[in-house]
mmCIF file of C-alpha atoms in Angstrom:
data_model
loop_
_atom_site.group_PDB
_atom_site.id
_atom_site.type_symbol
_atom_site.label_atom_id
_atom_site.label_comp_id
_atom_site.label_asym_id
_atom_site.label_seq_id
_atom_site.Cartn_x
_atom_site.Cartn_y
_atom_site.Cartn_z
ATOM 1 C CA LEU K 766 4.091 -53.679 -25.373
ATOM 2 C CA THR K 767 1.610 -56.371 -24.261
ATOM 3 C CA VAL K 768 0.063 -56.613 -20.763
ATOM 4 C CA THR K 769 -1.947 -59.609 -19.508
ATOM 5 C CA ALA K 770 -3.814 -59.364 -16.196
ATOM 6 C CA ASP K 771 -3.616 -61.983 -13.429
ATOM 7 C CA GLU K 772 -6.464 -60.243 -11.567
ATOM 8 C CA THR K 773 -9.235 -57.948 -12.746
ATOM 9 C CA MET K 774 -7.623 -54.518 -13.112
ATOM 10 C CA THR K 775 -9.522 -51.225 -13.231
ATOM 11 C CA ASP K 776 -8.448 -47.640 -13.988
ATOM 12 C CA VAL K 777 -5.138 -48.918 -15.343
ATOM 13 C CA SER K 778 -2.483 -46.470 -16.461
ATOM 14 C CA LEU K 779 1.067 -47.122 -17.559
ATOM 15 C CA VAL K 780 4.131 -45.092 -16.660
ATOM 16 C CA ASN K 781 7.423 -45.160 -18.521
ATOM 17 C CA ASN K 782 10.405 -42.930 -19.222
ATOM 18 C CA ILE K 783 8.385 -40.471 -21.303
ATOM 19 C CA GLY K 784 5.545 -40.055 -18.808
ATOM 20 C CA VAL K 785 2.083 -41.526 -18.345
ATOM 21 C CA VAL K 786 0.687 -43.523 -21.255
ATOM 22 C CA THR K 787 -3.027 -44.268 -20.930
ATOM 23 C CA ALA K 788 -4.013 -45.281 -24.483
ATOM 24 C CA GLY K 789 -7.094 -43.084 -24.137
ATOM 25 C CA THR K 790 -9.349 -43.172 -21.077
ATOM 26 C CA PRO K 791 -8.663 -45.508 -18.114
ATOM 27 C CA PHE K 792 -9.883 -49.054 -18.766
ATOM 28 C CA THR K 793 -10.711 -52.342 -17.085
ATOM 29 C CA LEU K 794 -8.628 -55.428 -17.852
ATOM 30 C CA GLY K 795 -10.185 -58.805 -16.973
ATOM 31 C CA VAL K 796 -8.341 -61.943 -15.868
ATOM 32 C CA GLY K 797 -6.393 -63.441 -18.767
ATOM 33 C CA VAL K 798 -7.278 -60.543 -21.062
ATOM 34 C CA THR K 799 -4.443 -59.093 -23.145
ATOM 35 C CA LYS K 800 -4.147 -55.478 -24.255
ATOM 36 C CA LYS K 801 -1.497 -54.045 -26.550
ATOM 37 C CA PHE K 802 -0.058 -50.529 -26.352
ATOM 38 C CA GLU K 803 1.791 -48.596 -29.044
ATOM 39 C CA ILE K 804 4.153 -45.938 -27.783
ATOM 40 C CA THR K 805 5.543 -43.476 -30.328
ATOM 41 C CA LEU K 806 8.851 -41.697 -29.780
ATOM 42 C CA VAL K 807 10.792 -39.274 -31.969
ATOM 43 C CA ALA K 808 13.551 -41.326 -33.545
ATOM 44 C CA GLY K 809 16.300 -38.711 -33.703
ATOM 45 C CA ALA K 810 19.373 -39.317 -35.818
ATOM 46 C CA GLY K 811 19.790 -42.509 -37.872
ATOM 47 C CA PRO K 812 20.618 -44.744 -39.438
ATOM 48 C CA LEU K 813 19.540 -47.411 -36.886
ATOM 49 C CA ILE K 814 17.318 -46.428 -33.970
ATOM 50 C CA GLU K 815 16.727 -48.763 -31.038
ATOM 51 C CA ASN K 816 14.287 -47.852 -28.276
ATOM 52 C CA THR K 817 13.532 -49.619 -25.010
ATOM 53 C CA VAL K 818 10.369 -48.821 -23.030
ATOM 54 C CA ASN K 819 10.220 -49.799 -19.362
ATOM 55 C CA THR K 820 6.604 -49.827 -18.232
ATOM 56 C CA SER K 821 4.826 -50.531 -14.963
ATOM 57 C CA ALA K 822 1.111 -50.854 -14.220
ATOM 58 C CA THR K 823 -0.261 -50.524 -10.677
ATOM 59 C CA LEU K 824 -3.710 -51.260 -9.299
ATOM 60 C CA PRO K 825 -5.914 -48.521 -7.800
ATOM 61 C CA VAL K 826 -5.786 -48.233 -4.003
ATOM 62 C CA ASN K 827 -9.465 -49.181 -3.664
ATOM 63 C CA THR K 828 -8.749 -52.733 -4.845
ATOM 64 C CA GLY K 829 -6.690 -53.514 -1.736
ATOM 65 C CA LEU K 830 -4.174 -55.332 -3.963
ATOM 66 C CA THR K 831 -0.504 -54.466 -4.369
ATOM 67 C CA ASN K 832 0.211 -56.189 -7.664
ATOM 68 C CA VAL K 833 2.681 -54.268 -9.832
ATOM 69 C CA LEU K 834 3.316 -55.367 -13.384
ATOM 70 C CA ASN K 835 6.683 -54.542 -14.877
ATOM 71 C CA ARG K 836 7.315 -55.085 -18.543
ATOM 72 C CA THR K 837 10.076 -54.104 -20.962
ATOM 73 C CA ALA K 838 9.784 -53.882 -24.726
ATOM 74 C CA THR K 839 12.602 -53.160 -27.165
ATOM 75 C CA ASP K 840 12.354 -52.518 -30.884
ATOM 76 C CA SER K 841 14.476 -51.005 -33.603
ATOM 77 C CA CYS K 842 13.996 -49.485 -37.022
ATOM 78 C CA ARG K 843 16.154 -48.083 -39.782
ATOM 79 C CA VAL K 844 15.735 -44.354 -40.422
ATOM 80 C CA GLU K 845 16.340 -43.060 -43.921
ATOM 81 C CA GLY K 846 18.082 -39.711 -43.833
ATOM 82 C CA GLY K 847 17.814 -36.858 -46.292
ATOM 83 C CA ALA K 848 20.140 -35.905 -49.108
ATOM 84 C CA THR K 849 23.270 -33.816 -48.607
ATOM 85 C CA ARG K 850 26.272 -33.004 -50.761
ATOM 86 C CA THR K 851 29.853 -32.205 -49.868
ATOM 87 C CA PRO K 852 31.363 -28.719 -50.268
ATOM 88 C CA GLY K 853 33.230 -30.024 -53.313
ATOM 89 C CA PHE K 854 29.935 -30.775 -55.045
ATOM 90 C CA TRP K 855 28.515 -27.308 -54.489
ATOM 91 C CA GLN K 856 31.870 -25.707 -55.315
ATOM 92 C CA THR K 857 31.978 -27.268 -58.777
ATOM 93 C CA HIS K 858 28.346 -27.600 -59.931
ATOM 94 C CA LEU K 859 27.952 -24.062 -61.253
ATOM 95 C CA ASP K 860 24.431 -24.241 -62.663
ATOM 96 C CA TYR K 861 22.854 -26.356 -59.948
ATOM 97 C CA THR K 862 24.459 -24.449 -57.087
ATOM 98 C CA CYS K 863 23.155 -21.188 -58.538
ATOM 99 C CA HIS K 864 19.724 -22.772 -58.984
ATOM 100 C CA VAL K 865 19.489 -23.862 -55.344
ATOM 101 C CA PHE K 866 20.918 -20.550 -54.114
ATOM 102 C CA GLU K 867 18.589 -18.382 -56.207
ATOM 103 C CA ASP K 868 15.422 -20.475 -56.534
ATOM 104 C CA HIS K 869 15.396 -22.509 -53.322
ATOM 105 C CA LEU K 870 17.079 -20.135 -50.864
ATOM 106 C CA GLY K 871 15.886 -16.802 -52.240
ATOM 107 C CA GLY K 872 19.285 -15.536 -53.424
ATOM 108 C CA THR K 873 20.811 -14.735 -50.027
ATOM 109 C CA ILE K 874 22.873 -16.706 -47.492
ATOM 110 C CA ASN K 875 23.880 -15.503 -44.039
ATOM 111 C CA LEU K 876 27.283 -16.736 -42.879
ATOM 112 C CA GLY K 877 27.261 -14.735 -39.670
ATOM 113 C CA TRP K 878 30.245 -12.589 -40.595
ATOM 114 C CA LYS K 879 29.287 -12.219 -44.285
ATOM 115 C CA THR K 880 26.066 -12.125 -46.294
ATOM 116 C CA LEU K 881 26.159 -13.580 -49.812
ATOM 117 C CA ASP K 882 23.747 -11.913 -52.229
ATOM 118 C CA THR K 883 24.944 -13.172 -55.607
ATOM 119 C CA CYS K 884 25.995 -16.468 -57.123
ATOM 120 C CA ALA K 885 29.396 -14.897 -57.823
ATOM 121 C CA GLU K 886 29.828 -14.269 -54.086
ATOM 122 C CA VAL K 887 28.862 -17.867 -53.310
ATOM 123 C CA PHE K 888 31.649 -19.129 -55.542
ATOM 124 C CA GLY K 889 33.998 -16.430 -54.311
ATOM 125 C CA MET K 890 33.654 -17.885 -50.819
ATOM 126 C CA PHE K 891 33.974 -21.458 -52.045
ATOM 127 C CA TRP K 892 37.123 -20.799 -54.093
ATOM 128 C CA ALA K 893 38.819 -18.289 -51.777
ATOM 129 C CA ASN K 894 42.432 -18.952 -50.809
ATOM 130 C CA ASN K 895 42.468 -19.982 -47.152
ATOM 131 C CA ALA K 896 45.837 -18.389 -46.489
ATOM 132 C CA ARG K 897 45.692 -15.140 -48.489
ATOM 133 C CA GLU K 898 43.305 -12.276 -49.165
ATOM 134 C CA SER K 899 42.214 -11.514 -52.729
ATOM 135 C CA ASP K 900 45.100 -8.999 -53.044
ATOM 136 C CA GLY K 901 47.675 -11.594 -52.004
ATOM 137 C CA THR K 902 48.303 -10.387 -48.442
ATOM 138 C CA ARG K 903 48.434 -13.053 -45.743
ATOM 139 C CA ARG K 904 45.301 -13.674 -43.687
ATOM 140 C CA THR K 905 45.327 -13.580 -39.899
ATOM 141 C CA LYS K 906 44.771 -16.824 -37.989
ATOM 142 C CA ILE K 907 41.186 -15.864 -37.197
ATOM 143 C CA CYS K 908 40.540 -14.839 -40.790
ATOM 144 C CA GLN K 909 41.828 -18.182 -42.036
ATOM 145 C CA ALA K 910 39.499 -19.960 -39.628
ATOM 146 C CA GLN K 911 36.541 -17.858 -40.791
ATOM 147 C CA VAL K 912 37.172 -18.707 -44.436
ATOM 148 C CA ILE K 913 37.610 -22.427 -43.722
ATOM 149 C CA GLY K 914 34.526 -22.477 -41.470
ATOM 150 C CA SER K 915 32.514 -20.648 -44.115
ATOM 151 C CA PHE K 916 33.400 -23.369 -46.632
ATOM 152 C CA GLN K 917 31.598 -25.976 -44.531
ATOM 153 C CA LEU K 918 28.780 -23.662 -43.420
ATOM 154 C CA LEU K 919 27.994 -22.547 -46.966
ATOM 155 C CA ALA K 920 27.659 -26.152 -48.113
ATOM 156 C CA ALA K 921 25.436 -26.982 -45.139
ATOM 157 C CA ILE K 922 23.080 -24.087 -45.876
ATOM 158 C CA LEU K 923 22.873 -25.112 -49.537
ATOM 159 C CA ASN K 924 22.043 -28.640 -48.358
ATOM 160 C CA THR K 925 19.067 -27.264 -46.442
ATOM 161 C CA GLY K 926 17.815 -25.914 -49.768
ATOM 162 C CA LEU K 927 17.401 -29.404 -51.199
ATOM 163 C CA ASP K 928 13.780 -30.536 -51.346
ATOM 164 C CA ASN K 929 14.749 -33.755 -49.553
ATOM 165 C CA GLY K 930 17.643 -32.274 -47.602
ATOM 166 C CA ALA K 931 18.731 -33.921 -44.351
ATOM 167 C CA VAL K 932 17.614 -32.408 -41.044
ATOM 168 C CA VAL K 933 20.326 -30.213 -39.517
ATOM 169 C CA PRO K 934 21.628 -31.694 -36.229
ATOM 170 C CA ILE K 935 21.542 -29.830 -32.925
ATOM 171 C CA ASP K 936 24.879 -28.792 -31.441
ATOM 172 C CA PRO K 937 25.097 -30.547 -28.048
ATOM 173 C CA LYS K 938 27.128 -27.706 -26.541
ATOM 174 C CA THR K 939 24.988 -24.686 -27.447
ATOM 175 C CA GLY K 940 21.606 -26.339 -27.993
ATOM 176 C CA LEU K 941 21.338 -24.560 -31.351
ATOM 177 C CA SER K 942 21.377 -26.054 -34.817
ATOM 178 C CA ILE K 943 24.977 -26.487 -35.955
ATOM 179 C CA ILE K 944 24.304 -23.936 -38.701
ATOM 180 C CA THR K 945 23.171 -21.248 -36.253
ATOM 181 C CA ALA K 946 26.009 -22.103 -33.874
ATOM 182 C CA MET K 947 28.580 -21.678 -36.649
ATOM 183 C CA GLN K 948 27.018 -18.391 -37.794
ATOM 184 C CA ASN K 949 27.444 -17.094 -34.252
ATOM 185 C CA ALA K 950 31.014 -18.387 -33.996
ATOM 186 C CA LEU K 951 32.016 -16.799 -37.305
ATOM 187 C CA ALA K 952 30.440 -13.487 -36.319
ATOM 188 C CA ALA K 953 32.360 -13.535 -33.035
ATOM 189 C CA GLY K 954 35.614 -14.694 -34.619
ATOM 190 C CA ASP K 955 35.791 -17.511 -32.057
ATOM 191 C CA PHE K 956 38.661 -19.679 -33.330
ATOM 192 C CA GLN K 957 38.044 -22.692 -31.076
ATOM 193 C CA GLU K 958 34.307 -22.766 -31.738
ATOM 194 C CA ILE K 959 34.814 -22.411 -35.487
ATOM 195 C CA LYS K 960 37.211 -25.357 -35.423
ATOM 196 C CA ARG K 961 34.878 -27.483 -33.281
ATOM 197 C CA LEU K 962 31.772 -26.772 -35.324
ATOM 198 C CA GLY K 963 33.603 -27.288 -38.596
ATOM 199 C CA GLY K 964 33.890 -30.985 -37.831
ATOM 200 C CA LEU K 965 30.168 -31.257 -37.056
ATOM 201 C CA LEU K 966 29.254 -29.474 -40.268
ATOM 202 C CA ASP K 967 31.582 -31.700 -42.276
ATOM 203 C CA ALA K 968 29.889 -34.805 -40.854
ATOM 204 C CA TYR K 969 26.471 -33.360 -41.738
ATOM 205 C CA ASN K 970 27.533 -32.469 -45.282
ATOM 206 C CA ASN K 971 28.726 -36.039 -45.821
ATOM 207 C CA SER K 972 25.782 -37.722 -44.096
ATOM 208 C CA GLY K 973 23.470 -38.142 -47.087
ATOM 209 C CA ASP K 974 25.776 -37.931 -50.075
ATOM 210 C CA ASP K 975 24.597 -41.382 -51.227
ATOM 211 C CA ILE K 976 20.910 -40.365 -51.289
ATOM 212 C CA ALA K 977 19.565 -39.140 -54.616
ATOM 213 C CA ILE K 978 18.595 -35.461 -54.768
ATOM 214 C CA ILE K 979 14.889 -34.815 -55.263
ATOM 215 C CA ASP K 980 14.146 -31.471 -56.869
ATOM 216 C CA ASP K 981 10.422 -30.760 -56.967
ATOM 217 C CA ASP K 982 10.764 -28.326 -59.871
ATOM 218 C CA GLY K 983 12.483 -30.970 -61.988
ATOM 219 C CA THR K 984 15.889 -29.319 -62.271
ATOM 220 C CA LEU K 985 18.719 -31.811 -62.736
ATOM 221 C CA GLN K 986 22.068 -31.375 -61.032
ATOM 222 C CA GLY K 987 23.978 -31.678 -64.302
ATOM 223 C CA ARG K 988 27.728 -31.941 -64.707
ATOM 224 C CA ALA K 989 30.424 -30.285 -62.672
ATOM 225 C CA ASN K 990 31.911 -27.120 -64.166
ATOM 226 C CA PRO K 991 34.782 -26.025 -61.918
ATOM 227 C CA LYS K 992 36.317 -23.741 -64.542
ATOM 228 C CA GLY K 993 33.045 -21.881 -64.988
ATOM 229 C CA ALA K 994 32.554 -21.636 -61.229
ATOM 230 C CA LYS K 995 36.026 -20.191 -60.687
ATOM 231 C CA ALA K 996 35.576 -17.791 -63.600
ATOM 232 C CA ILE K 997 32.587 -16.024 -62.024
ATOM 233 C CA ALA K 998 33.891 -16.128 -58.428
ATOM 234 C CA ALA K 999 33.934 -12.761 -56.614
ATOM 235 C CA TYR K 1000 36.945 -13.431 -54.373
ATOM 236 C CA THR K 1001 36.768 -10.155 -52.474
ATOM 237 C CA ILE K 1002 33.707 -11.410 -50.549
ATOM 238 C CA ALA K 1003 36.057 -13.599 -48.469
ATOM 239 C CA ASP K 1004 38.402 -10.748 -47.499
ATOM 240 C CA CYS K 1005 38.495 -9.964 -43.787
ATOM 241 C CA PRO K 1006 37.874 -6.438 -42.422
#
């Protein structure tokens, strides 16, 4: 934002939609003198961020002048997000999923209604039958929703374990991160909330699938191994009480 004075201006401050911006201490701006201001705002979600700043500068009362300068500046920038992977990736990459679970996340994941403490339980939740318990009996409607919601939530939590993982969005309804909101919904068995949040988690899990994973300890993601993942799966972890 650039301001040029048409009269000598003293004790100038600028006011916009984020409050008073003074660029340090109050200053004097002579006739024809130009001063530039940089205003920094948190970008929020990408990929393209556009921000408009509406700014006004008024003269001090002791000048006896009523000049008011109004200026608008608009700029945009592209925001690079972090890496994420879909549930299908985590479900099938046996070695890398276990690595992130054990070495990046400390070997425990809270799903609100279940706590996963082993890699076998992680894959048990990923590969669980949505419609039936591990003994073949049919799941209730709420139980089905909890298993389906856990599929998306589990992937999202694993995505937070990536060294360059994408920032988890805030749920506009609850004001919580979508991960925390889903944990609460699963714990409460809230069918409508589980369904609503599942879509938000799915969008998050797909948001950075085209960004290369950076693993600071040098571990490579390797090849998918769905047979191996299913072979170690502890399916009983997904059974409902």
